[in-house]
Short mmCIF file of C-alpha atoms and ligand atoms in Angstrom, two decimals:
data_model
loop_
_atom_site.label_atom_id
_atom_site.label_comp_id
_atom_site.label_asym_id
_atom_site.label_seq_id
_atom_site.Cartn_x
_atom_site.Cartn_y
_atom_site.Cartn_z
CA UNK A 1 58.17 4.38 64.05
CA UNK A 2 61.90 3.74 63.82
CA UNK A 3 63.88 6.77 62.61
CA UNK A 4 66.87 4.84 61.30
CA UNK A 5 67.52 1.18 60.45
CA UNK A 6 70.83 -0.56 59.76
CA UNK A 7 70.63 -3.15 56.98
CA UNK A 8 73.14 -5.86 57.92
CA UNK A 9 73.38 -7.42 54.48
CA UNK A 10 74.37 -6.84 50.86
CA UNK A 11 73.05 -7.31 47.33
CA UNK A 12 69.46 -7.57 46.25
CA UNK A 13 68.03 -8.22 49.72
CA UNK A 14 69.73 -5.15 51.18
CA UNK A 15 68.22 -3.10 48.35
CA UNK A 16 64.81 -4.69 48.99
CA UNK A 17 64.93 -3.77 52.69
CA UNK A 18 66.14 -0.21 51.98
CA UNK A 19 63.17 0.21 49.59
CA UNK A 20 60.72 -0.77 52.33
CA UNK A 21 62.39 1.67 54.75
CA UNK A 22 62.24 4.46 52.20
CA UNK A 23 58.50 3.94 51.72
CA UNK A 24 58.02 4.04 55.48
CA UNK A 25 60.07 7.24 55.83
CA UNK A 26 62.89 5.49 57.71
CA UNK A 27 66.53 6.48 57.17
CA UNK A 28 68.91 3.66 56.28
CA UNK A 29 72.46 2.71 57.13
CA UNK A 30 74.32 0.38 54.80
CA UNK A 31 77.46 -1.66 55.41
CA UNK A 32 79.92 -2.94 52.84
CA UNK A 33 83.11 -4.89 52.34
CA UNK A 34 86.08 -3.76 50.29
CA UNK A 35 84.71 -5.75 47.33
CA UNK A 36 81.38 -3.94 47.58
CA UNK A 37 82.44 -0.28 47.60
CA UNK A 38 80.43 0.33 44.42
CA UNK A 39 77.57 -2.04 45.22
CA UNK A 40 73.98 -1.00 44.60
CA UNK A 41 72.94 -1.30 48.25
CA UNK A 42 75.68 1.18 49.21
CA UNK A 43 74.29 3.71 46.73
CA UNK A 44 70.70 3.17 47.88
CA UNK A 45 71.39 3.59 51.60
CA UNK A 46 71.37 7.10 53.08
CA UNK A 47 74.80 6.46 54.62
CA UNK A 48 77.16 3.49 54.39
CA UNK A 49 80.16 2.23 56.35
CA UNK A 50 83.12 0.05 55.45
CA UNK A 51 83.39 -3.22 57.39
CA UNK A 52 86.65 -4.68 56.16
CA UNK A 53 88.14 -7.07 53.57
CA UNK A 54 86.02 -8.99 51.07
CA UNK A 55 85.77 -12.42 52.77
CA UNK A 56 82.48 -12.67 54.72
CA UNK A 57 84.13 -13.61 58.00
CA UNK A 58 86.08 -10.36 57.85
CA UNK A 59 83.09 -8.25 56.81
CA UNK A 60 79.42 -9.23 56.77
CA UNK A 61 79.89 -11.78 59.58
CA UNK A 62 81.65 -9.30 61.91
CA UNK A 63 78.85 -8.80 64.43
CA UNK A 64 81.14 -6.66 66.63
CA UNK A 65 81.90 -4.17 63.84
CA UNK A 66 78.29 -4.04 62.71
CA UNK A 67 77.10 -3.26 66.25
CA UNK A 68 79.72 -0.52 66.56
CA UNK A 69 78.51 1.03 63.30
CA UNK A 70 74.93 0.79 64.59
CA UNK A 71 75.94 2.70 67.72
CA UNK A 72 77.99 5.27 65.82
CA UNK A 73 75.23 5.98 63.29
CA UNK A 74 72.48 6.05 65.90
CA UNK A 75 70.06 3.49 64.49
CA UNK A 76 66.99 2.17 66.32
CA UNK A 77 66.91 -1.26 64.70
CA UNK A 78 68.87 -3.78 62.62
CA UNK A 79 67.47 -5.87 59.77
CA UNK A 80 69.66 -8.93 59.08
CA UNK A 81 68.17 -10.00 55.72
CA UNK A 82 68.93 -13.67 54.96
CA UNK A 83 72.20 -15.60 55.31
CA UNK A 84 75.15 -14.04 57.18
CA UNK A 85 73.95 -13.19 60.72
CA UNK A 86 70.21 -13.68 60.13
CA UNK A 87 69.89 -16.94 62.09
CA UNK A 88 72.51 -16.40 64.76
CA UNK A 89 70.85 -16.36 68.15
CA UNK A 90 73.90 -14.64 69.66
CA UNK A 91 73.62 -11.76 67.20
CA UNK A 92 69.91 -11.35 67.89
CA UNK A 93 70.72 -11.29 71.63
CA UNK A 94 73.63 -8.85 71.22
CA UNK A 95 71.41 -6.44 69.28
CA UNK A 96 68.96 -6.40 72.19
CA UNK A 97 71.79 -6.00 74.75
CA UNK A 98 73.14 -2.98 72.90
CA UNK A 99 69.67 -1.42 72.72
CA UNK A 100 68.84 -2.11 69.05
CA UNK A 101 65.67 -3.84 67.94
CA UNK A 102 66.51 -6.99 65.97
CA UNK A 103 64.00 -7.13 63.11
CA UNK A 104 63.37 -10.85 63.43
CA UNK A 105 62.58 -13.52 66.00
CA UNK A 106 63.77 -13.80 69.60
CA UNK A 107 67.10 -15.59 70.29
CA UNK A 108 65.22 -18.42 72.03
CA UNK A 109 63.12 -19.15 68.92
CA UNK A 110 66.19 -19.05 66.66
CA UNK A 111 67.94 -21.52 68.99
CA UNK A 112 64.95 -23.84 69.31
CA UNK A 113 64.60 -24.13 65.52
CA UNK A 114 68.35 -23.99 64.79
CA UNK A 115 68.90 -27.38 66.40
CA UNK A 116 66.92 -29.56 63.99
CA UNK A 117 66.50 -32.46 66.45
CA UNK A 118 65.26 -30.08 69.13
CA UNK A 119 62.92 -28.47 66.58
CA UNK A 120 61.44 -31.91 65.82
CA UNK A 121 60.91 -32.68 69.49
CA UNK A 122 59.31 -29.27 70.10
CA UNK A 123 56.84 -29.42 67.24
CA UNK A 124 55.94 -33.07 67.95
CA UNK A 125 54.71 -31.91 71.37
CA UNK A 126 52.55 -29.32 69.62
CA UNK A 127 50.91 -32.03 67.50
CA UNK A 128 52.75 -31.20 64.26
CA UNK A 129 53.32 -34.24 61.98
CA UNK A 130 56.99 -35.09 61.39
CA UNK A 131 58.66 -37.88 59.42
CA UNK A 132 59.11 -40.97 61.64
CA UNK A 133 62.58 -40.89 63.18
CA UNK A 134 64.55 -40.29 66.35
CA UNK A 135 62.71 -38.26 68.96
CA UNK A 136 65.33 -37.90 71.70
CA UNK A 137 67.42 -34.78 71.85
CA UNK A 138 70.98 -34.41 73.03
CA UNK A 139 73.96 -36.31 71.73
CA UNK A 140 72.87 -39.67 70.38
CA UNK A 141 75.74 -42.17 70.19
CA UNK A 142 76.37 -44.47 67.24
CA UNK A 143 75.10 -47.37 69.38
CA UNK A 144 71.85 -45.48 70.11
CA UNK A 145 71.36 -44.74 66.43
CA UNK A 146 72.22 -48.26 65.22
CA UNK A 147 69.74 -49.81 67.62
CA UNK A 148 66.88 -47.44 66.77
CA UNK A 149 67.44 -47.51 62.96
CA UNK A 150 65.70 -50.87 62.28
CA UNK A 151 62.66 -49.69 64.26
CA UNK A 152 62.38 -46.63 62.01
CA UNK A 153 62.95 -48.78 58.92
CA UNK A 154 65.09 -48.42 55.80
CA UNK A 155 65.76 -46.51 53.68
CA UNK A 156 66.45 -43.69 56.10
CA UNK A 157 68.38 -40.46 56.27
CA UNK A 158 71.10 -39.34 58.63
CA UNK A 159 70.82 -35.59 59.16
CA UNK A 160 72.97 -33.09 61.04
CA UNK A 161 71.22 -31.49 64.03
CA UNK A 162 73.05 -28.22 63.41
CA UNK A 163 72.29 -28.63 59.74
CA UNK A 164 69.71 -27.68 57.20
CA UNK A 165 70.50 -27.38 53.53
CA UNK A 166 71.49 -31.02 53.10
CA UNK A 167 74.99 -30.76 54.63
CA UNK A 168 75.94 -33.92 56.49
CA UNK A 169 72.94 -35.74 55.03
CA UNK A 170 73.37 -39.44 54.10
CA UNK A 171 70.92 -41.95 52.66
CA UNK A 172 71.06 -45.38 54.35
CA UNK A 173 69.66 -48.42 52.55
CA UNK A 174 70.56 -51.08 55.13
CA UNK A 175 72.03 -51.53 58.61
CA UNK A 176 75.43 -52.84 57.40
CA UNK A 177 76.30 -49.66 55.49
CA UNK A 178 75.25 -47.48 58.39
CA UNK A 179 78.43 -47.35 60.55
CA UNK A 180 80.59 -46.07 57.66
CA UNK A 181 78.05 -43.48 56.54
CA UNK A 182 77.44 -42.37 60.14
CA UNK A 183 81.12 -41.60 60.47
CA UNK A 184 81.26 -39.63 57.23
CA UNK A 185 78.05 -37.73 58.05
CA UNK A 186 79.50 -36.76 61.44
CA UNK A 187 82.77 -35.67 59.84
CA UNK A 188 80.99 -33.49 57.29
CA UNK A 189 78.72 -31.95 59.96
CA UNK A 190 81.70 -31.35 62.24
CA UNK A 191 83.62 -29.49 59.54
CA UNK A 192 80.58 -27.52 58.30
CA UNK A 193 79.03 -26.57 61.65
CA UNK A 194 81.61 -27.50 64.29
CA UNK A 195 79.03 -29.99 65.58
CA UNK A 196 79.00 -33.65 64.56
CA UNK A 197 75.69 -34.45 66.18
CA UNK A 198 73.15 -36.26 63.96
CA UNK A 199 69.60 -37.67 64.03
CA UNK A 200 67.61 -40.09 61.88
CA UNK A 201 64.50 -39.79 59.73
CA UNK A 202 62.77 -42.25 57.46
CA UNK A 203 63.42 -41.31 53.82
CA UNK A 204 60.33 -39.90 52.10
CA UNK A 205 60.76 -40.65 48.41
CA UNK A 206 59.51 -38.58 45.49
CA UNK A 207 58.27 -35.81 47.74
CA UNK A 208 57.66 -32.19 46.93
CA UNK A 209 59.15 -29.38 48.94
CA UNK A 210 56.39 -26.98 49.94
CA UNK A 211 56.88 -24.23 52.50
CA UNK A 212 54.50 -21.88 54.31
CA UNK A 213 55.15 -18.24 55.07
CA UNK A 214 54.13 -17.31 58.60
CA UNK A 215 54.08 -13.97 60.43
CA UNK A 216 53.66 -13.38 64.14
CA UNK A 217 53.30 -10.18 66.14
CA UNK A 218 54.02 -9.51 69.82
CA UNK A 219 50.30 -9.65 70.68
CA UNK A 220 50.12 -13.38 70.05
CA UNK A 221 48.64 -13.11 66.55
CA UNK A 222 50.08 -15.68 64.15
CA UNK A 223 48.96 -15.94 60.52
CA UNK A 224 50.13 -17.75 57.41
CA UNK A 225 50.41 -16.29 53.92
CA UNK A 226 49.99 -19.53 52.01
CA UNK A 227 52.57 -21.78 50.42
CA UNK A 228 55.49 -21.66 48.03
CA UNK A 229 56.42 -24.62 45.85
CA UNK A 230 60.21 -24.97 46.02
CA UNK A 231 60.86 -28.38 44.43
CA UNK A 232 62.81 -26.93 41.49
CA UNK A 233 66.30 -26.98 42.97
CA UNK A 234 69.75 -28.32 42.24
CA UNK A 235 72.10 -29.58 44.95
CA UNK A 236 69.90 -27.98 47.62
CA UNK A 237 70.05 -24.62 45.86
CA UNK A 238 66.59 -23.45 44.91
CA UNK A 239 66.35 -22.17 41.34
CA UNK A 240 62.66 -21.38 40.96
CA UNK A 241 59.79 -20.91 43.39
CA UNK A 242 56.11 -20.40 42.73
CA UNK A 243 52.88 -19.78 44.54
CA UNK A 244 50.39 -21.37 44.66
CA UNK A 245 51.74 -24.91 44.30
CA UNK A 246 49.98 -26.84 41.50
CA UNK A 247 49.65 -29.63 44.07
CA UNK A 248 47.64 -27.55 46.54
CA UNK A 249 43.91 -27.29 47.04
CA UNK A 250 41.82 -25.24 49.46
CA UNK A 251 41.50 -28.10 51.95
CA UNK A 252 45.19 -29.06 52.07
CA UNK A 253 46.18 -25.39 52.29
CA UNK A 254 43.94 -24.94 55.31
CA UNK A 255 45.31 -28.06 56.99
CA UNK A 256 48.98 -27.28 56.33
CA UNK A 257 48.50 -23.58 57.12
CA UNK A 258 47.00 -24.44 60.51
CA UNK A 259 49.92 -26.77 61.23
CA UNK A 260 52.44 -24.10 60.15
CA UNK A 261 50.86 -21.65 62.58
CA UNK A 262 51.01 -24.28 65.36
CA UNK A 263 54.70 -24.92 64.67
CA UNK A 264 55.45 -21.18 64.95
CA UNK A 265 53.45 -20.92 68.16
CA UNK A 266 55.39 -23.87 69.61
CA UNK A 267 58.54 -21.71 69.74
CA UNK A 268 56.75 -18.48 70.74
CA UNK A 269 57.60 -17.05 67.33
CA UNK A 270 57.83 -13.37 66.48
CA UNK A 271 58.20 -11.72 63.02
CA UNK A 272 58.44 -13.50 59.63
CA UNK A 273 59.38 -17.16 59.31
CA UNK A 274 58.99 -20.17 57.04
CA UNK A 275 57.85 -23.69 57.82
CA UNK A 276 59.27 -26.27 55.38
CA UNK A 277 57.28 -29.40 54.61
CA UNK A 278 57.78 -32.52 52.58
CA UNK A 279 54.57 -33.56 50.82
CA UNK A 280 54.35 -37.09 49.38
CA UNK A 281 52.22 -38.33 46.47
CA UNK A 282 49.38 -39.29 48.81
CA UNK A 283 49.35 -35.72 50.13
CA UNK A 284 50.75 -36.71 53.50
CA UNK A 285 52.78 -33.80 54.77
CA UNK A 286 55.61 -33.66 57.29
CA UNK A 287 57.35 -30.80 59.05
CA UNK A 288 61.00 -30.66 57.97
CA UNK A 289 62.42 -27.54 59.56
CA UNK A 290 61.70 -23.89 60.21
CA UNK A 291 63.72 -21.03 58.73
CA UNK A 292 63.71 -18.19 61.23
CA UNK A 293 64.33 -15.42 58.72
CA UNK A 294 63.02 -13.53 55.70
CA UNK A 295 63.57 -15.81 52.70
CA UNK A 296 64.96 -15.20 49.23
CA UNK A 297 61.64 -16.26 47.70
CA UNK A 298 59.37 -14.00 49.79
CA UNK A 299 58.36 -11.93 46.70
CA UNK A 300 56.20 -14.73 45.23
CA UNK A 301 54.08 -14.57 48.39
CA UNK A 302 53.97 -10.77 48.17
CA UNK A 303 52.72 -10.99 44.57
CA UNK A 304 49.80 -13.35 45.33
CA UNK A 305 48.76 -11.82 48.67
CA UNK A 306 49.58 -8.14 48.14
CA UNK A 307 51.29 -8.07 51.56
CA UNK A 308 54.61 -6.18 51.79
CA UNK A 309 56.35 -8.71 54.01
CA UNK A 310 59.37 -6.50 54.80
CA UNK A 311 57.20 -3.52 55.74
CA UNK A 312 55.16 -5.87 57.92
CA UNK A 313 58.37 -7.15 59.58
CA UNK A 314 59.35 -3.60 60.49
CA UNK A 315 55.87 -2.87 61.80
CA UNK A 316 55.87 -5.95 64.03
CA UNK A 317 59.41 -5.25 65.27
CA UNK A 318 58.43 -1.85 66.56
CA UNK A 319 55.62 -3.42 68.56
CA UNK A 320 52.61 -2.86 66.33
CA UNK A 321 49.97 -5.44 65.54
CA UNK A 322 49.94 -7.34 62.24
CA UNK A 323 47.94 -5.33 59.68
CA UNK A 324 46.03 -8.44 58.65
CA UNK A 325 43.99 -11.15 60.31
CA UNK A 326 44.01 -14.61 58.70
CA UNK A 327 40.57 -13.92 57.19
CA UNK A 328 41.91 -10.84 55.43
CA UNK A 329 44.60 -12.79 53.60
CA UNK A 330 43.39 -13.57 50.07
CA UNK A 331 45.28 -15.27 47.28
CA UNK A 332 45.01 -13.92 43.77
CA UNK A 333 46.62 -15.28 40.62
CA UNK A 334 49.95 -17.03 40.29
CA UNK A 335 53.54 -15.87 40.85
CA UNK A 336 56.84 -17.43 39.72
CA UNK A 337 60.35 -16.41 40.71
CA UNK A 338 63.48 -17.34 38.76
CA UNK A 339 66.75 -16.87 40.63
CA UNK A 340 69.22 -15.24 38.25
CA UNK A 341 72.68 -16.53 39.13
CA UNK A 342 76.02 -15.46 37.71
CA UNK A 343 76.99 -18.98 36.72
CA UNK A 344 77.47 -20.99 33.55
CA UNK A 345 74.61 -23.46 33.03
CA UNK A 346 76.52 -25.08 30.14
CA UNK A 347 79.54 -25.79 32.29
CA UNK A 348 78.37 -27.44 35.50
CA UNK A 349 76.92 -24.20 36.86
CA UNK A 350 80.36 -22.88 37.81
CA UNK A 351 80.23 -19.33 39.15
CA UNK A 352 80.94 -16.64 36.59
CA UNK A 353 82.62 -13.42 37.69
CA UNK A 354 83.50 -10.16 35.98
CA UNK A 355 82.21 -6.70 35.22
CA UNK A 356 78.62 -6.34 34.05
CA UNK A 357 79.06 -4.14 31.00
CA UNK A 358 75.43 -3.89 29.89
CA UNK A 359 72.15 -4.88 31.37
CA UNK A 360 68.56 -4.40 30.25
CA UNK A 361 65.81 -5.33 32.66
CA UNK A 362 62.46 -6.74 31.59
CA UNK A 363 59.50 -4.57 32.60
CA UNK A 364 55.83 -4.28 31.79
CA UNK A 365 52.67 -5.84 33.20
CA UNK A 366 53.16 -8.31 36.03
CA UNK A 367 56.98 -8.11 36.13
CA UNK A 368 59.18 -7.42 39.15
CA UNK A 369 62.98 -7.54 39.21
CA UNK A 370 64.80 -7.49 42.55
CA UNK A 371 68.39 -6.93 41.46
CA UNK A 372 71.57 -6.22 43.35
CA UNK A 373 73.66 -5.24 40.34
CA UNK A 374 73.84 -2.58 37.62
CA UNK A 375 75.99 -1.92 34.51
CA UNK A 376 79.52 -1.21 35.66
CA UNK A 377 79.33 -3.40 38.76
CA UNK A 378 81.86 -6.17 39.13
CA UNK A 379 80.61 -9.59 40.26
CA UNK A 380 83.25 -11.05 42.59
CA UNK A 381 83.68 -14.64 43.77
CA UNK A 382 83.32 -13.82 47.47
CA UNK A 383 79.56 -14.12 47.89
CA UNK A 384 76.50 -15.97 46.69
CA UNK A 385 76.24 -16.02 42.85
CA UNK A 386 72.60 -14.87 42.92
CA UNK A 387 72.61 -11.39 41.37
CA UNK A 388 68.89 -10.85 40.82
CA UNK A 389 65.44 -12.36 41.07
CA UNK A 390 62.93 -12.17 38.26
CA UNK A 391 59.39 -12.43 39.58
CA UNK A 392 56.27 -12.49 37.43
CA UNK A 393 52.59 -12.47 38.27
CA UNK A 394 49.77 -13.78 36.08
CA UNK A 395 46.05 -14.37 36.44
CA UNK A 396 46.74 -18.09 35.92
CA UNK A 397 49.84 -20.31 36.04
CA UNK A 398 49.81 -20.52 32.24
CA UNK A 399 49.81 -16.75 31.92
CA UNK A 400 52.63 -16.52 34.47
CA UNK A 401 54.73 -19.01 32.47
CA UNK A 402 54.17 -17.08 29.23
CA UNK A 403 55.09 -13.88 30.98
CA UNK A 404 58.22 -15.47 32.42
CA UNK A 405 59.24 -16.61 28.91
CA UNK A 406 58.70 -13.11 27.59
CA UNK A 407 60.64 -11.56 30.48
CA UNK A 408 63.56 -14.00 30.19
CA UNK A 409 63.76 -13.13 26.49
CA UNK A 410 63.88 -9.41 27.28
CA UNK A 411 66.45 -9.75 30.05
CA UNK A 412 69.96 -8.82 28.91
CA UNK A 413 73.02 -9.20 31.08
CA UNK A 414 76.38 -8.81 29.36
CA UNK A 415 79.73 -9.36 31.07
CA UNK A 416 78.99 -12.44 33.15
CA UNK A 417 77.32 -15.70 32.20
CA UNK A 418 73.95 -16.31 33.80
CA UNK A 419 71.56 -19.20 34.22
CA UNK A 420 68.90 -17.45 32.09
CA UNK A 421 69.20 -20.16 29.37
CA UNK A 422 68.50 -22.77 32.05
CA UNK A 423 65.29 -21.00 33.03
CA UNK A 424 64.26 -20.62 29.38
CA UNK A 425 64.68 -24.35 28.83
CA UNK A 426 62.76 -25.04 32.04
CA UNK A 427 59.88 -22.86 30.82
CA UNK A 428 59.74 -25.04 27.67
CA UNK A 429 59.72 -28.29 29.64
CA UNK A 430 56.46 -30.18 29.36
CA UNK A 431 56.84 -31.69 32.79
CA UNK A 432 57.31 -28.26 34.32
CA UNK A 433 54.30 -26.91 32.41
CA UNK A 434 52.22 -29.86 33.59
CA UNK A 435 53.38 -29.40 37.17
CA UNK A 436 54.75 -32.95 37.22
CA UNK A 437 57.91 -32.57 39.22
CA UNK A 438 59.40 -33.25 42.63
CA UNK A 439 62.71 -32.40 44.29
CA UNK A 440 64.65 -34.80 42.00
CA UNK A 441 63.38 -33.18 38.80
CA UNK A 442 66.31 -30.91 37.90
CA UNK A 443 69.03 -33.37 38.84
CA UNK A 444 67.47 -36.57 37.44
CA UNK A 445 64.98 -35.71 34.75
CA UNK A 446 66.13 -32.46 33.35
CA UNK A 447 69.37 -31.88 31.57
CA UNK A 448 70.23 -28.67 29.83
CA UNK A 449 72.86 -30.59 27.86
CA UNK A 450 70.25 -33.04 26.53
CA UNK A 451 67.98 -30.20 25.59
CA UNK A 452 70.88 -28.54 23.80
CA UNK A 453 72.05 -31.79 22.19
CA UNK A 454 68.76 -32.39 20.44
CA UNK A 455 69.26 -28.96 18.97
CA UNK A 456 72.82 -29.75 17.94
CA UNK A 457 71.63 -32.66 15.79
CA UNK A 458 70.13 -30.02 13.57
CA UNK A 459 73.33 -28.03 13.64
CA UNK A 460 73.74 -27.79 9.87
CA UNK A 461 70.25 -26.54 9.31
CA UNK A 462 70.74 -24.24 12.23
CA UNK A 463 73.95 -22.87 10.71
CA UNK A 464 72.21 -22.06 7.43
CA UNK A 465 69.25 -20.54 9.19
CA UNK A 466 71.58 -18.62 11.45
CA UNK A 467 73.26 -17.01 8.50
CA UNK A 468 69.99 -16.16 6.82
CA UNK A 469 68.42 -14.83 9.96
CA UNK A 470 71.50 -13.08 11.32
CA UNK A 471 69.55 -10.00 12.13
CA UNK A 472 66.91 -11.68 14.20
CA UNK A 473 69.34 -13.99 15.86
CA UNK A 474 71.64 -11.20 16.98
CA UNK A 475 68.72 -10.04 19.09
CA UNK A 476 68.64 -13.35 20.89
CA UNK A 477 72.30 -14.27 20.86
CA UNK A 478 72.87 -12.80 24.30
CA UNK A 479 71.00 -15.80 25.65
CA UNK A 480 72.80 -18.29 23.40
CA UNK A 481 70.21 -20.59 21.83
CA UNK A 482 66.69 -21.50 22.62
CA UNK A 483 63.84 -23.03 20.74
CA UNK A 484 61.96 -20.15 19.23
CA UNK A 485 59.26 -22.06 17.36
CA UNK A 486 56.32 -23.73 18.99
CA UNK A 487 53.72 -25.72 17.12
CA UNK A 488 50.98 -23.39 18.27
CA UNK A 489 50.49 -19.77 19.13
CA UNK A 490 50.64 -18.72 22.74
CA UNK A 491 46.87 -18.19 22.72
CA UNK A 492 46.20 -21.74 21.56
CA UNK A 493 48.75 -23.00 24.04
CA UNK A 494 47.08 -21.26 26.98
CA UNK A 495 43.69 -22.55 25.84
CA UNK A 496 44.94 -26.13 25.66
CA UNK A 497 46.74 -25.93 28.94
CA UNK A 498 43.75 -24.50 30.73
CA UNK A 499 41.37 -27.09 29.25
CA UNK A 500 43.75 -29.82 30.41
CA UNK A 501 43.62 -28.52 33.95
CA UNK A 502 39.89 -27.88 34.17
C1 MV4 B 1 64.31 -35.25 53.57
C2 MV4 B 1 64.04 -35.83 52.32
C3 MV4 B 1 63.35 -37.02 52.31
N1 MV4 B 1 63.00 -37.61 53.47
N2 MV4 B 1 63.91 -35.87 54.70
C4 MV4 B 1 67.22 -31.83 52.06
C5 MV4 B 1 67.73 -30.64 52.78
C6 MV4 B 1 67.05 -30.57 54.11
N3 MV4 B 1 66.46 -29.27 54.29
C7 MV4 B 1 66.03 -31.65 54.08
N4 MV4 B 1 66.17 -32.36 52.85
C8 MV4 B 1 65.45 -33.47 52.61
N5 MV4 B 1 64.98 -34.11 53.70
C9 MV4 B 1 63.27 -37.02 54.63
N6 MV4 B 1 62.92 -37.63 55.77
C10 MV4 B 1 64.47 -35.17 51.18
C11 MV4 B 1 65.19 -33.98 51.33
C12 MV4 B 1 65.60 -33.37 50.10
C13 MV4 B 1 65.13 -32.12 49.74
C14 MV4 B 1 64.26 -31.39 50.56
C15 MV4 B 1 63.82 -30.15 50.19
C16 MV4 B 1 64.23 -29.61 48.98
C17 MV4 B 1 65.07 -30.30 48.17
C18 MV4 B 1 65.54 -31.57 48.53
C19 MV4 B 1 66.40 -32.25 47.69
C20 MV4 B 1 66.87 -33.48 48.06
C21 MV4 B 1 66.48 -34.04 49.27
#
C-alpha cells in the first residue's frame, strides 16, 4: 500500500480524499494557498505546505510547485481530486516522470477524451451511439462546417472541441445565421481554452442528462456503478444529483451500462471515470463526453452501491484488482445530493463571501455531509462557491425527499448566504417530486422568485402570523421563508406518492 499520498486539491474534496487515506492507514500531505491557511483540508492533513498567493494559477494550478512538495515530503502518489489539475494530461505525465503514481487515468486516456471531437470519433469506432454530427477530427474550416451542416440538419449545436461545460456552445436554427455564430463560438472557445476549434452535433431537445460511473483496474476489468441523474442544473452548473434516475429501468440501465463500459475500454481507461449521456423522451441515448476524474457527485453512487469510490481509486492506482465484479454491484434505495453553494439565490445566485460565524450540520439516519468549511472559516471569492454537499439516502425516492427536507431544515449556516432556500423550494416542487424534469427545468420552469412572490401576496397575513409565531419562526429564519404547511402529513404524502408510482 502507499505510505503517503499528496492531495492536490482544496475544500470538501480534499477532506473526502484525506478521510479515505486515513481509513486505509495512509499518511497525507495537504497543499494550500495564502487564502486557505485556515482551511479544513489543511487541518485534516498530517502535514501541509504553502503553495503561494490565492489565485488558482499562482497556487493550486502550479504543477511545478506541487511536484516539488511531493518530492520534499516523500509521497508515493498524488490524488488530484476534481477541477484544477485533475484532467491535465501533462500533469498526469509529469507525476509519472517524477516517480509518483497519479491516482487517475493515463495521460493518453485524458488526452483522447479531452478533445471532444476526438472522443466522438474514438467511441463511434467502438460502437457507442453518439448524436449525429461531424465525424472528422482535426481542424474543420468554416467552409467544411457550412457544407456539412445541412446534411446533419437543423437545429444543431456548435461545440468547442477543447470544451465541455457548455463554453463556446451555440444553437443554430438555420444556415444563414451560422457564419456569425461560428465566429462567436470560435472566439469564446479561443479565449476560454486557447483553442478555437469546433465541431457540430444535431440538437437533442428536451433531453435528460444521465451519467454512468465507471471504474477500471490495470488487469483489464471495467465495471459500471449505475447512473446519476444530473438534469437539475443552472447555466451548466449542477445543483442536485440523484441515483437512481426516475427515468431508468433495469433494461435501459443494462444497455447504457454496457455502452459506458465500452466507451471506457475504447480509451484503455484506468481508475474512476464518468460517461455522460443525453437521453431523449423516447429513451434513445447518446454519448456526450467522458469526464476522466472523480466527480463532485460521486457520493450518491457510494450511497446506493456501498462502494467507497475513493478507496477503490487508491487500490487500483497501486496496482490491485477492483474489489468488485459487475455481478457484485447491487443498487439499494435512493440517494440525493444537494450542492450547498455560498451564493444568494434571491439575487441572481451571486457568490456570497465572508466569515462563517455559526454552522450546525444535519445528522441522523441516512444523512451525509461532505463539507469543506467550519465556523470561523472565511469564504473567499477565489474559488468555486460550493462549500458543502448534503447527501441523503432513503429506502425509496419519496423517503429520500422527505429526509432531504428535514436535513435542509436542520442545516444552519450563518455568515454567508447559501442556496439552501433554493433546494427547499425545489423539494416542494411538484414537478421535481413527480420526476418530470429535463435539463431546462431550473432555468425555464422553475423560478425561486415566482415561488416567493406567491408567498408575498399573502404578506399581510404573513406579517401577523410572523408576529404571533415569533418563537417558532426564529427557528426557521436562518433559511428565510419557506412553506411550512402541507395539506397532508408526510405519511399520507409518501403513501400517495408511492401509489402514484406503482
Ligand atoms: C447537447 C445538448 C443537446 N443536444 N448536445 C451542455 C454542456 C455540454 N457538456 C453538453 N451540453 C449539451 N449538449 C446535443 N447534441 C444539450 C446540452 C445541454 C446540457 C447537457 C447536460 C446538462 C445540462 C445541459 C444544459 C443545457 C444544454
